[in-house]
mmCIF file of C-alpha atoms in Angstrom:
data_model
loop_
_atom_site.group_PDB
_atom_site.id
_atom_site.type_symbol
_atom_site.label_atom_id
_atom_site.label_comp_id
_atom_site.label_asym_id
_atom_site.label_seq_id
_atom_site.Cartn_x
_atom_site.Cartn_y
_atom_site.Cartn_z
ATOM 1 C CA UNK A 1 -119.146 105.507 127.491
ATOM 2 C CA UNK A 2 -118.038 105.975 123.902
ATOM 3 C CA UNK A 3 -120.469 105.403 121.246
ATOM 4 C CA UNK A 4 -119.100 104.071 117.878
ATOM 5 C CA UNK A 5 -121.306 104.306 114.194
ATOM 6 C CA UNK A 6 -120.957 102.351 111.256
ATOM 7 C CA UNK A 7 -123.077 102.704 108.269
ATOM 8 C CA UNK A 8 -123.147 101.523 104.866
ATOM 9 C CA UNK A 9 -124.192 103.406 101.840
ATOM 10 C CA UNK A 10 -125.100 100.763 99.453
ATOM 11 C CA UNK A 11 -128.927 99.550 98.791
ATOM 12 C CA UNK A 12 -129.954 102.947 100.796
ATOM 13 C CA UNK A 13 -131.751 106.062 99.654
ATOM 14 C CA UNK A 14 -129.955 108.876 100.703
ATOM 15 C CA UNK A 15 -133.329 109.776 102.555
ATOM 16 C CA UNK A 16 -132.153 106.785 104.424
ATOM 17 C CA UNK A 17 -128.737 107.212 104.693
ATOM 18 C CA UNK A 18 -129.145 110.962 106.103
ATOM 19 C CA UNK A 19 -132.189 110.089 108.328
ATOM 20 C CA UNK A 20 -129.756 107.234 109.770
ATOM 21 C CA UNK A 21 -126.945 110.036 110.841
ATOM 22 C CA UNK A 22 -129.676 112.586 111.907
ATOM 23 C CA UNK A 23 -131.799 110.216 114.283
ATOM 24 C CA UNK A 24 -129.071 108.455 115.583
ATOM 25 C CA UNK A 25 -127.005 112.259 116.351
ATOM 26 C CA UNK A 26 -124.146 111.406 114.594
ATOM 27 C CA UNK A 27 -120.956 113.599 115.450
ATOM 28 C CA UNK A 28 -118.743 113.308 112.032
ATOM 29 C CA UNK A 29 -118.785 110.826 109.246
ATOM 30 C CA UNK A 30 -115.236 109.330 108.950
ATOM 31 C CA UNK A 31 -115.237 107.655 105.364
ATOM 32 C CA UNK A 32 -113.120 104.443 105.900
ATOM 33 C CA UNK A 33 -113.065 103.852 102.154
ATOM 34 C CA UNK A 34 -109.462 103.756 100.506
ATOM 35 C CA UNK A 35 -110.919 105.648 97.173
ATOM 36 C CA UNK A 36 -113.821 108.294 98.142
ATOM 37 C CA UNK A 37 -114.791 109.102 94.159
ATOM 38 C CA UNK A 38 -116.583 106.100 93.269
ATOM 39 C CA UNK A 39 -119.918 106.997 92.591
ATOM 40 C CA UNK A 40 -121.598 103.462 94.053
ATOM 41 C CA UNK A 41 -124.553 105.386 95.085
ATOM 42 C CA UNK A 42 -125.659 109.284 94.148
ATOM 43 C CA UNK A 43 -124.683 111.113 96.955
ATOM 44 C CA UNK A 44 -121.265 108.953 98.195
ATOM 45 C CA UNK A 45 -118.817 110.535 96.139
ATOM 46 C CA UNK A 46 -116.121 112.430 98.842
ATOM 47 C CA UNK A 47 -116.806 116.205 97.584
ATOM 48 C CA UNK A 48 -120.838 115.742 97.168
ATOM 49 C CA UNK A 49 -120.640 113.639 100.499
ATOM 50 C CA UNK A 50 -118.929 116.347 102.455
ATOM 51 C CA UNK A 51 -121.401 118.958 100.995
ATOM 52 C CA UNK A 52 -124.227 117.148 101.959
ATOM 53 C CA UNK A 53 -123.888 115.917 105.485
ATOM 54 C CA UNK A 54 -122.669 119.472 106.260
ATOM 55 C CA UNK A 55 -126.150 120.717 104.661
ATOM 56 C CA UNK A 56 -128.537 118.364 106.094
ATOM 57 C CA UNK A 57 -127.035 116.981 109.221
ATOM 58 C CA UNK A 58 -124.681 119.765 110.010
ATOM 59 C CA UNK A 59 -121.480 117.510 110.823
ATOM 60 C CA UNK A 60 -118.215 117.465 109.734
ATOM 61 C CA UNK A 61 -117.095 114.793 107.036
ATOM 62 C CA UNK A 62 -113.728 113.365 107.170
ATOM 63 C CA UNK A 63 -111.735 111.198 105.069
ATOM 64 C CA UNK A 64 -108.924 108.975 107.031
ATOM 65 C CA UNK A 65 -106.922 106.457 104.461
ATOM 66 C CA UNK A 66 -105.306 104.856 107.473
ATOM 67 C CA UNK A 67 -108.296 103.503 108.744
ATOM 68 C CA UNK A 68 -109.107 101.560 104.822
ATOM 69 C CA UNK A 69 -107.334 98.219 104.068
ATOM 70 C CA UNK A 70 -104.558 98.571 101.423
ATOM 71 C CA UNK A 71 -105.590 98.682 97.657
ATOM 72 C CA UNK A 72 -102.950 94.990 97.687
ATOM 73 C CA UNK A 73 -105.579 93.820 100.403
ATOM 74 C CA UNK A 74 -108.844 94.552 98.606
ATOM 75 C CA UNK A 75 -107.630 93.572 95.427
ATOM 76 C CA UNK A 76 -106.654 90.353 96.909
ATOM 77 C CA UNK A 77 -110.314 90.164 98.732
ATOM 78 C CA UNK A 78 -111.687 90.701 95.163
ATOM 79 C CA UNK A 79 -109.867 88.221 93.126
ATOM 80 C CA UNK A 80 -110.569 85.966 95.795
ATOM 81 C CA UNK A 81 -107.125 85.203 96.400
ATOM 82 C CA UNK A 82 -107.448 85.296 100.094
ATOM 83 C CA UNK A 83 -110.924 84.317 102.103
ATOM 84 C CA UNK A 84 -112.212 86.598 105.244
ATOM 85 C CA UNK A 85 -110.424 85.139 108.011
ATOM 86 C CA UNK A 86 -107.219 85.968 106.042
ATOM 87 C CA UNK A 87 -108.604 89.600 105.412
ATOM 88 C CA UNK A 88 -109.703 90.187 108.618
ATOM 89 C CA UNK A 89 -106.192 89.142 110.087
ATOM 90 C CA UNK A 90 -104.240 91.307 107.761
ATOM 91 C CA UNK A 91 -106.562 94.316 108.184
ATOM 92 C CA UNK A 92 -105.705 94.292 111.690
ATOM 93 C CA UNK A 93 -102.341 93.807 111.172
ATOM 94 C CA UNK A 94 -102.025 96.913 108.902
ATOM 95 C CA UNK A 95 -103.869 99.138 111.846
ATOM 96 C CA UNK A 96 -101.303 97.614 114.515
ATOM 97 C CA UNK A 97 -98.743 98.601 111.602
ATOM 98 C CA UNK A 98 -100.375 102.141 111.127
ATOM 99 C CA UNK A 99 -100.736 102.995 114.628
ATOM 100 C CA UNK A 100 -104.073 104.572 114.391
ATOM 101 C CA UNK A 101 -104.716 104.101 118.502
ATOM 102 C CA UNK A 102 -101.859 105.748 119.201
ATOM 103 C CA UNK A 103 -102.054 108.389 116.469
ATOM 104 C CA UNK A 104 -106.075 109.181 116.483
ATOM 105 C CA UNK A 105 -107.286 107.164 119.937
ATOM 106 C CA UNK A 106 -110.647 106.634 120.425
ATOM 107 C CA UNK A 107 -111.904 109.037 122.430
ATOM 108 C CA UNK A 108 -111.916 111.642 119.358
ATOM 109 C CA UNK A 109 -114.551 109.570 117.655
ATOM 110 C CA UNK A 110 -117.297 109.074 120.217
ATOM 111 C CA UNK A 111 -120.381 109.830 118.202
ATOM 112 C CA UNK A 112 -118.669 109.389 114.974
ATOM 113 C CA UNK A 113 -119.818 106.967 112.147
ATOM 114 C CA UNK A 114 -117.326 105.388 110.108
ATOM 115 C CA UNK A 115 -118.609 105.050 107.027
ATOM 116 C CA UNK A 116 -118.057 102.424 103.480
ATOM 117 C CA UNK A 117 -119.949 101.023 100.736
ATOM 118 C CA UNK A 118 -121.123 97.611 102.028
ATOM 119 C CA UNK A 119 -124.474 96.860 102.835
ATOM 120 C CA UNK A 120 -124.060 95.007 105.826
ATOM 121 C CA UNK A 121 -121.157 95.415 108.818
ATOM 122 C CA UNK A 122 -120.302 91.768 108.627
ATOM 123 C CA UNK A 123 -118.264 91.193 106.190
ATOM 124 C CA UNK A 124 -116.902 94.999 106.037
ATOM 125 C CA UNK A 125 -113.372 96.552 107.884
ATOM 126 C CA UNK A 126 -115.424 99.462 109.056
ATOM 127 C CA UNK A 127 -117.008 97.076 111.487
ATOM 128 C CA UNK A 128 -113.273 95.569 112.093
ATOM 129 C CA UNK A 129 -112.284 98.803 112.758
ATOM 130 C CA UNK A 130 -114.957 99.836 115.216
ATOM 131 C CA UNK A 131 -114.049 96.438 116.847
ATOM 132 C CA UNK A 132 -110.098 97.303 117.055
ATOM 133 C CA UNK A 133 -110.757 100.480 118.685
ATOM 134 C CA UNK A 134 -113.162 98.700 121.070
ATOM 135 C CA UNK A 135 -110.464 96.584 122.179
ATOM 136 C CA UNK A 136 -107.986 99.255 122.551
ATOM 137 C CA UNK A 137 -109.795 101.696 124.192
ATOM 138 C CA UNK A 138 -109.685 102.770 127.916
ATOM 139 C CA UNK A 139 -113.269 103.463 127.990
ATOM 140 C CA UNK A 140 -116.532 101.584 127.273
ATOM 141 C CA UNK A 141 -117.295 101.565 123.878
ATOM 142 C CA UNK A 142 -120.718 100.741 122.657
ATOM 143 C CA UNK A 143 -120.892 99.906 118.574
ATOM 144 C CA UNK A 144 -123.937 100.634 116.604
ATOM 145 C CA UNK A 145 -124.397 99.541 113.290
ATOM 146 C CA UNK A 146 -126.839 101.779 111.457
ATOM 147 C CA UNK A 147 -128.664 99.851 109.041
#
């Protein structure tokens, strides 16, 4: 069985956020996020991120662009210009495109969390992604959305 994380920064503390990787024994924190220097919430900027889950949950923190939608694809999702079926459908299409079973599998991220900034998994690709490599796996995969 493969386990598979998802988390959120946004609207959580990072007493939250950490407690969330440390309870749960998170593996690695794969940031999902196409741009890792916003500075949404105190701690989620790449360089402070990758100092602090090494510090407090002792994990490594990676950042994988292949695994974020295109900047054309959120900027479309922003303006509104296309709705979340259409998102969801080109998201996918763009991992098919970027071959990210074939060139990172799944088995490397059992235990891992793939992190981004929304609150919630519904509406977010790291949950699309989690999904994707569910389908394509040869193993089990069990999702878990920290929240």
């Amino acid at each position: 069985m493969i386990t598979l994380y998802t988390i959120g920064f946004t609207k959580k503390s990072a007493e939250q956020f950490f407690s969330l990787l440390k309870e749960n024994n998170v593996k690695q924190l794969i940031d999902v996020r196409i741009s890792n220097t916003s500075q949404l919430a105190g701690f989620a900027k790449g360089k402070d991120l990758e100092f602090f889950v090494k510090k407090i949950c002792h994990i490594p923190y990676k950042h994988i662009t292949d695994f974020a939608p295109s900047k054309e694809l959120l900027d479309k999702w922003h303006k509104k210009e296309v709705n979340w079926e259409e998102y969801e459908t080109i998201y996918l299409s763009l991992l098919k495109e970027r071959g990210i079973i074939k060139n990172y599998g799944v088995k490397a991220f059992d235990g891992a969390c793939f992190l981004c900034s929304e609150e919630t998994p519904e509406m977010c690709h790291r949950r699309l992604l989690a999904e994707y490599m569910k389908a394509h796996a040869t193993d089990d995969v069990d999702i878990i959305h920290l929240t």
